[in-house]
Amino acid sequence: MNTKIVFQEVKSNGVGYWGLLGFLGLFILAGAIAFFTAEHSGHYITGMNNQIVWGLPHVFAIGLVVAASGALNIGSMGTVFGKHIYQPLGRLSGLLAMALLMGGLIVLVLDLGRADRLIVAMTSYNFKSIFAWNIILYNGFMLLVGLYIWTMIDPKMKFLYKIAGSAAFIWRLLLTLGTGSIFGFIVARQFYDAAIMAPLFIVLSFAVGLAMFNLVLMAAYTGTKRPIGDVLINKLRYLLAVFIGGVFLLELARHLTNLYATEHHGIEAFILMGDNIYSTLFWWVQIGVGTVLPLFLIFCSRLKNNRKAFVAASVFVIVGAFAQLYVILIGGQAYPLVLFPNAEVSSSFFDGMVNSYQPSMLELALGLGGMALSLAIVTVAVKVLRFLPVSLADKVVDPHHCKS
Amino acid sequence: MSKISHTADQYRRKFLTGIAGAAAAITIAPGVLLRQVEAAPKAADAAVTDSVRWGMLVITSKLTDGGDKVVQACKKEHGWGDEKHSSTEQQTQWVRKVKVTEKLTKHSFELPVMCQHCETAPCEDVCPTGASFKRADGIVLVDKHLCIGCRYCMMACPYKARSLVHEALQDQKAYSPRGMGTVESCNMCVHRVDEGKKPACVEAEPQAMIFGDLNDADSDISKTLQKFGGKQIRADLGLNTGVRYHGI
């Protein structure tokens, strides 16, 4: 690890810092109110129903969990793959990973029909369930990343740095594999049931996790007026482009494979060419805003070293990733279950019909509350512990580059 | 002497007949006797065994109304589906009448669709806490004390047979407890089965539905299935369902 890097707590006590915490606190409060309201009344006050059983809270929860494992990538590249330029970012990478996971899990847990039975989920396991394995994977992730951060902060623990970093890296791959498998193992639904969901979620986590990391990094260094150089930003910029390409490739493979199988033609036509919100989200937001636009912002020669373009690209990747999750989660449920192939079916329980879903403000508040909680954890942590290097200027992070 | 001999022969014949009968009973009867015991009401503290596998056969051509009576009988028995606040899409539905029309031939039929009580139930596989489980006798149930309301089972069920209760409930049936925030589905009227009775839907359409032990080759359901066959919905999934249909 680069020993020349000096880490320091954020000293700011100004309006900006407390204003940010207050702003995030409002969203957390709104999320808490949403939870208690739904907990008291039941899920009938949400937009979810017995046809669309997982809704907007699950898009947020899974998005945050996926981003959590991806946010750890920067640390992993420094520790596991020996890329020195990323090593000063290891602490922030680990912190953001833990914070995003906490935010995601809180949304997931508070949306349960019986959130009060969390203890049951922690004590009664069905080991054939990938969901049960995920509970273990989430807890293990917290422990390992916590240990990884400890080895970076405490010189006495330095001997465990490489081991903890490697273990956390392997664990994060397993975690995203598990998250993707939640869908991959659903044999019933035409849009899921595919092994490619697991690697797709891994690459998606790379992209959305890095985009979140970029935004937090830029906000932290702009807010604290600490220097950050173009060398590091350009590394992150082009890394983001690689991950965007990876997601696009796997998504392309997923749809092409589906298009080859007759049984999936219906759902593919529904998602790709339907007169519905899912086709709009897929083409305009996931592909347009989330893939093409950030790639343009990254590779346009006129925008080289343009930080606003870098930030915008990261924002668009996050927007695209959430649109992608919305299409997978809600779109996959909106398309009717196929009970009898090549037949038209109808019933009093909406068989054969495209299911409608109107997310409620409560669900949005819960999801945004989880996201705000993640950011609030980071905001508080960088003030009380030494997570951020004093400088990320080119000469600090890459002296060799500066000499040349 | 001949009289004595004749008496002895009669005695010997009776004895041998008795032995043969006993041997036959030992060879053939254990299963029969055992099943007779199983079919009888089960004591509340008696364990459920896998010597039986309860199943249902629906003969769609004999349904009087395609399944409406089945739905009504189930609603009456368990009290689901009239939640006050829930929207139509949020209402619980343990069984529904489905109308199927083949696109090419326009052949049309109706059938009641409920939990198919799969041998390898996807809901049981995915449930993180083990709340979704299959009893040894093949009935798939939800343990309302373990269900955390994650709805993963609803995502996994190929038959859309499960519902989440979206609001607080009043005046529940003592034998069929339900709860806000938990998932529920057809439980094959397990309370009735344990009392040696048939499920409410079978009693509503007795000419069209047969309930019985799929493990017992001599049961009505097994004999009918053997003679006329019975299909599974989404048989391609290989779930070996306990509910079979004739005429689909």
XYZ file of C-alpha atoms in Angstrom, chain A:
404
model
C 0.000 0.000 0.000
C 1.184 3.496 -0.816
C 2.568 4.839 2.466
C 2.917 8.441 1.315
C -0.805 8.968 1.323
C -2.086 10.994 4.277
C -5.628 10.379 5.430
C -7.621 12.861 7.459
C -11.130 13.242 8.797
C -13.369 15.851 7.191
C -12.985 18.902 9.405
C -15.865 20.869 7.957
C -18.404 22.064 10.481
C -20.106 24.477 8.166
C -23.580 24.884 6.867
C -22.726 22.750 3.867
C -21.908 19.653 5.910
C -24.796 19.904 8.336
C -27.084 21.040 5.566
C -26.237 17.874 3.624
C -26.894 15.697 6.664
C -30.178 17.526 7.286
C -31.191 17.085 3.654
C -30.455 13.358 3.813
C -32.205 13.203 7.179
C -35.422 14.456 5.592
C -35.405 11.550 3.150
C -34.613 9.106 5.953
C -37.511 10.524 7.957
C -39.837 10.223 4.972
C -38.691 6.622 4.520
C -39.349 5.875 8.189
C -42.846 7.379 7.986
C -43.521 5.308 4.860
C -42.438 2.148 6.664
C -44.524 2.745 9.783
C -47.567 3.653 7.703
C -47.347 0.474 5.612
C -46.517 -1.612 8.675
C -49.636 -0.316 10.418
C -52.070 -0.479 7.518
C -50.772 -3.366 5.452
C -49.525 -3.411 1.893
C -52.860 -2.371 0.431
C -51.722 1.262 0.638
C -48.812 0.521 -1.693
C -48.989 0.041 -5.451
C -47.870 -3.571 -5.123
C -50.461 -6.295 -5.402
C -50.898 -10.022 -5.881
C -49.897 -9.736 -9.542
C -46.877 -7.412 -9.192
C -45.600 -8.748 -5.900
C -42.223 -7.032 -5.919
C -42.270 -3.316 -6.660
C -40.264 -0.131 -6.465
C -38.782 -0.879 -3.005
C -37.224 -4.013 -4.480
C -35.777 -2.033 -7.395
C -34.113 0.275 -4.868
C -33.070 -2.545 -2.544
C -31.543 -4.709 -5.246
C -29.984 -1.661 -6.922
C -28.289 -0.644 -3.682
C -27.156 -4.185 -2.855
C -25.721 -4.600 -6.345
C -24.048 -1.172 -6.122
C -22.597 -2.131 -2.736
C -20.604 -5.022 -4.099
C -19.560 -2.941 -7.091
C -18.371 -0.068 -4.916
C -15.839 -2.421 -3.382
C -14.192 -2.920 -6.760
C -11.949 0.101 -6.474
C -10.508 -1.240 -3.237
C -10.162 -4.716 -4.724
C -8.242 -3.441 -7.732
C -5.743 -1.762 -5.432
C -5.418 -4.631 -2.982
C -5.981 -7.798 -4.994
C -4.701 -6.721 -8.400
C -1.943 -4.411 -7.160
C -3.067 -1.293 -9.037
C -1.343 1.304 -6.882
C -3.310 4.247 -8.159
C -6.497 2.868 -6.591
C -4.980 2.025 -3.214
C -5.635 5.419 -1.602
C -9.312 4.925 -2.426
C -9.576 1.542 -0.696
C -10.958 2.905 2.561
C -13.688 4.945 0.890
C -14.467 2.019 -1.386
C -15.018 -0.292 1.604
C -17.027 2.317 3.498
C -19.330 3.015 0.568
C -19.794 -0.723 -0.014
C -20.933 -1.259 3.594
C -23.119 1.847 3.574
C -24.872 0.921 0.317
C -25.493 -2.606 1.540
C -27.015 -1.277 4.754
C -29.258 1.067 2.779
C -30.349 -1.702 0.429
C -31.012 -4.207 3.175
C -33.026 -1.769 5.236
C -35.342 -1.178 2.277
C -35.633 -4.917 1.662
C -36.355 -5.671 5.298
C -38.788 -2.820 5.877
C -40.831 -3.853 2.871
C -41.435 -7.347 4.245
C -45.050 -8.208 4.952
C -43.929 -9.008 8.490
C -40.886 -6.799 9.044
C -41.275 -7.451 12.771
C -40.222 -11.038 12.145
C -36.683 -10.165 11.071
C -35.426 -12.395 13.860
C -37.151 -15.345 12.140
C -35.229 -14.594 8.946
C -32.001 -14.552 10.944
C -32.632 -17.753 12.870
C -34.718 -20.030 10.678
C -32.954 -21.022 7.462
C -33.971 -23.107 4.488
C -30.615 -23.816 2.915
C -32.140 -24.720 -0.436
C -33.270 -21.104 -0.768
C -30.908 -18.679 -2.504
C -32.623 -15.973 -0.443
C -31.462 -17.646 2.770
C -27.936 -17.913 1.343
C -28.093 -14.223 0.508
C -28.812 -13.378 4.145
C -25.601 -15.186 5.055
C -23.745 -13.532 2.159
C -24.875 -10.051 3.256
C -23.782 -10.594 6.850
C -20.458 -12.092 5.756
C -19.885 -9.156 3.419
C -20.332 -6.708 6.276
C -17.865 -8.612 8.444
C -15.214 -9.047 5.759
C -15.380 -5.493 4.461
C -15.295 -4.236 8.065
C -12.149 -6.287 8.609
C -10.707 -5.043 5.293
C -11.216 -1.419 6.346
C -9.656 -2.175 9.731
C -6.525 -3.552 8.050
C -6.250 -0.341 6.041
C -6.748 2.024 8.968
C -4.867 0.249 11.774
C -1.109 -0.250 11.051
C -1.090 -3.189 13.502
C -3.523 -5.022 11.242
C -1.570 -4.390 8.055
C -0.387 -8.001 7.897
C -3.998 -9.004 7.118
C -4.495 -6.342 4.439
C -3.984 -8.547 1.396
C -5.844 -11.527 2.854
C -8.827 -9.470 4.010
C -8.951 -7.612 0.696
C -8.830 -10.843 -1.288
C -11.457 -12.509 0.894
C -13.750 -9.489 0.553
C -13.257 -9.527 -3.221
C -14.184 -13.213 -3.553
C -17.109 -12.714 -1.188
C -18.420 -9.772 -3.186
C -18.428 -11.889 -6.346
C -20.408 -14.560 -4.507
C -22.797 -11.948 -3.139
C -23.691 -10.563 -6.567
C -23.853 -14.091 -7.937
C -26.427 -14.770 -5.226
C -28.393 -11.614 -5.997
C -28.562 -12.461 -9.696
C -29.521 -16.027 -8.866
C -32.625 -14.772 -7.043
C -33.989 -14.284 -10.553
C -31.989 -16.977 -12.289
C -33.608 -19.650 -10.128
C -37.194 -18.629 -10.834
C -38.312 -21.331 -13.246
C -41.867 -20.055 -13.467
C -41.343 -16.758 -15.222
C -40.365 -16.314 -18.841
C -38.089 -13.322 -18.273
C -35.999 -14.826 -15.455
C -35.040 -18.515 -15.331
C -31.633 -18.052 -16.998
C -28.114 -18.661 -15.717
C -26.922 -15.491 -17.431
C -28.744 -13.441 -14.759
C -25.917 -14.148 -12.288
C -22.999 -12.801 -14.414
C -25.237 -9.994 -15.680
C -25.785 -8.830 -12.116
C -22.052 -9.047 -11.411
C -21.157 -6.793 -14.353
C -24.083 -4.515 -13.557
C -22.678 -4.198 -10.039
C -19.294 -3.180 -11.485
C -20.902 -0.357 -13.443
C -23.438 0.984 -10.957
C -21.075 0.535 -7.985
C -18.319 2.469 -9.734
C -20.752 5.196 -10.810
C -21.911 5.618 -7.199
C -18.310 5.649 -6.055
C -17.421 8.326 -8.610
C -20.244 10.584 -7.427
C -19.396 10.183 -3.741
C -15.718 10.794 -4.480
C -16.397 13.925 -6.505
C -18.893 15.251 -3.946
C -16.466 14.618 -1.085
C -13.490 16.257 -2.778
C -15.449 19.174 -4.150
C -17.231 19.704 -0.839
C -14.054 19.567 1.233
C -12.014 21.471 -1.373
C -9.375 18.744 -1.381
C -7.395 18.329 -4.601
C -8.159 15.503 -6.981
C -6.186 15.114 -10.197
C -7.125 14.259 -13.767
C -5.032 11.090 -13.825
C -7.249 9.368 -11.280
C -10.466 10.745 -12.727
C -9.541 9.597 -16.208
C -8.727 6.118 -14.900
C -12.161 5.958 -13.291
C -13.761 7.419 -16.401
C -12.396 4.759 -18.760
C -13.012 1.994 -16.240
C -16.647 3.048 -16.193
C -16.742 2.765 -19.978
C -15.414 -0.808 -19.808
C -18.116 -1.759 -17.321
C -20.865 -0.081 -19.367
C -19.678 -2.146 -22.331
C -19.702 -5.307 -20.206
C -23.299 -4.779 -19.103
C -24.335 -4.074 -22.683
C -22.647 -7.232 -23.939
C -24.322 -9.520 -21.403
C -27.678 -7.820 -21.870
C -27.319 -8.295 -25.610
C -26.464 -11.976 -25.132
C -29.455 -12.411 -22.795
C -31.938 -10.954 -25.253
C -30.454 -12.719 -28.273
C -30.601 -16.068 -26.464
C -34.199 -15.399 -25.547
C -35.035 -14.396 -29.099
C -33.742 -17.728 -30.344
C -36.158 -19.708 -28.153
C -39.767 -19.636 -29.333
C -41.128 -19.864 -25.801
C -39.540 -16.486 -25.004
C -40.722 -14.605 -28.094
C -43.765 -13.267 -26.251
C -41.887 -11.711 -23.364
C -39.141 -10.357 -25.630
C -41.718 -8.686 -27.890
C -43.359 -7.287 -24.763
C -40.118 -5.795 -23.407
C -38.456 -4.744 -26.650
C -41.362 -3.715 -28.863
C -44.338 -3.288 -26.543
C -46.449 -0.200 -26.296
C -45.667 0.081 -22.612
C -43.423 1.757 -20.059
C -40.970 -1.165 -20.080
C -40.036 -0.778 -23.759
C -39.688 2.974 -23.231
C -37.466 2.426 -20.204
C -35.427 -0.205 -22.009
C -34.651 1.748 -25.184
C -34.677 5.345 -23.991
C -33.386 5.080 -20.446
C -31.384 1.847 -20.153
C -29.830 1.922 -23.620
C -30.063 5.640 -24.470
C -29.437 7.431 -21.187
C -27.654 4.599 -19.362
C -25.404 3.249 -22.129
C -24.997 5.467 -25.223
C -24.988 8.844 -23.492
C -22.345 8.035 -20.849
C -20.146 6.381 -23.480
C -20.411 9.569 -25.545
C -19.565 11.717 -22.515
C -16.558 9.517 -21.774
C -15.119 9.221 -25.272
C -15.997 12.584 -26.793
C -12.562 14.177 -27.288
C -13.933 17.644 -26.585
C -14.990 16.514 -23.120
C -11.614 15.096 -22.148
C -10.755 16.113 -18.586
C -14.217 17.626 -18.262
C -15.331 16.792 -14.734
C -18.937 17.746 -15.271
C -19.112 15.225 -18.109
C -17.550 12.618 -15.825
C -20.115 13.290 -13.107
C -22.966 13.348 -15.639
C -21.813 10.027 -17.113
C -21.864 8.473 -13.630
C -25.347 9.848 -12.929
C -26.632 8.479 -16.244
C -25.152 5.045 -15.560
C -27.039 4.923 -12.247
C -30.265 6.066 -13.909
C -29.791 3.417 -16.617
C -29.048 0.683 -14.083
C -32.184 1.458 -12.076
C -34.214 1.496 -15.297
C -32.718 -1.887 -16.180
C -33.669 -3.284 -12.782
C -37.178 -1.837 -13.145
C -37.577 -3.523 -16.528
C -36.288 -6.844 -15.180
C -38.265 -6.775 -11.930
C -41.536 -5.121 -12.838
C -41.550 -5.904 -16.554
C -40.854 -9.559 -15.841
C -43.868 -9.702 -13.534
C -46.138 -7.565 -15.700
C -45.974 -10.118 -18.496
C -48.546 -12.828 -17.728
C -47.484 -16.259 -16.544
C -47.812 -18.853 -19.259
C -50.053 -21.633 -17.955
C -51.086 -22.934 -21.351
C -48.729 -22.190 -24.271
C -50.386 -21.227 -27.556
C -53.682 -20.490 -25.847
C -55.566 -17.428 -24.718
C -56.432 -17.532 -21.037
C -58.629 -15.356 -18.869
C -59.836 -15.424 -15.269
C -60.938 -13.293 -12.349
C -57.292 -13.274 -11.201
C -55.892 -11.482 -14.275
C -54.624 -14.592 -16.047
C -53.450 -13.808 -19.557
C -53.497 -10.070 -18.893
C -50.609 -7.642 -18.696
C -50.464 -6.684 -15.038
C -50.467 -3.002 -14.188
C -48.383 -1.357 -11.522
C -48.504 2.207 -10.264
C -45.776 2.798 -7.674
C -46.997 4.749 -4.657
C -45.245 7.678 -2.997
C -44.745 5.443 0.037
C -42.643 3.021 -1.966
C -40.616 5.858 -3.486
C -40.088 7.383 -0.027
C -38.918 4.041 1.372
C -36.495 3.495 -1.514
C -35.087 7.027 -1.409
C -34.871 6.762 2.380
C -32.605 3.727 2.015
C -30.418 5.547 -0.475
C -30.248 8.597 1.792
C -29.299 6.371 4.724
C -26.357 4.990 2.734
C -25.128 8.479 1.917
C -25.669 9.693 5.485
C -23.556 6.807 6.814
C -20.734 7.831 4.464
C -21.133 11.513 5.389
C -20.858 10.780 9.117
C -18.087 8.181 8.753
C -15.731 10.445 6.786
C -16.025 12.988 9.596
C -15.208 10.626 12.443
C -12.654 8.321 10.824
C -9.793 8.776 8.380
C -11.346 7.547 5.187
C -10.365 10.281 2.740
C -6.822 11.084 1.595
C -5.918 14.729 2.082
C -4.928 14.923 -1.549
C -5.588 12.882 -4.661
C -3.608 15.203 -6.867
C -1.730 13.601 -9.755
C 1.665 13.897 -8.080
C 0.341 12.121 -4.982
C -1.518 9.214 -6.531
C 0.815 8.628 -9.451
C 4.277 10.180 -8.983
C 5.649 7.993 -11.766
C 3.135 9.447 -14.214
C 4.031 12.996 -13.190
C 7.753 12.397 -13.623
C 7.195 11.175 -17.131
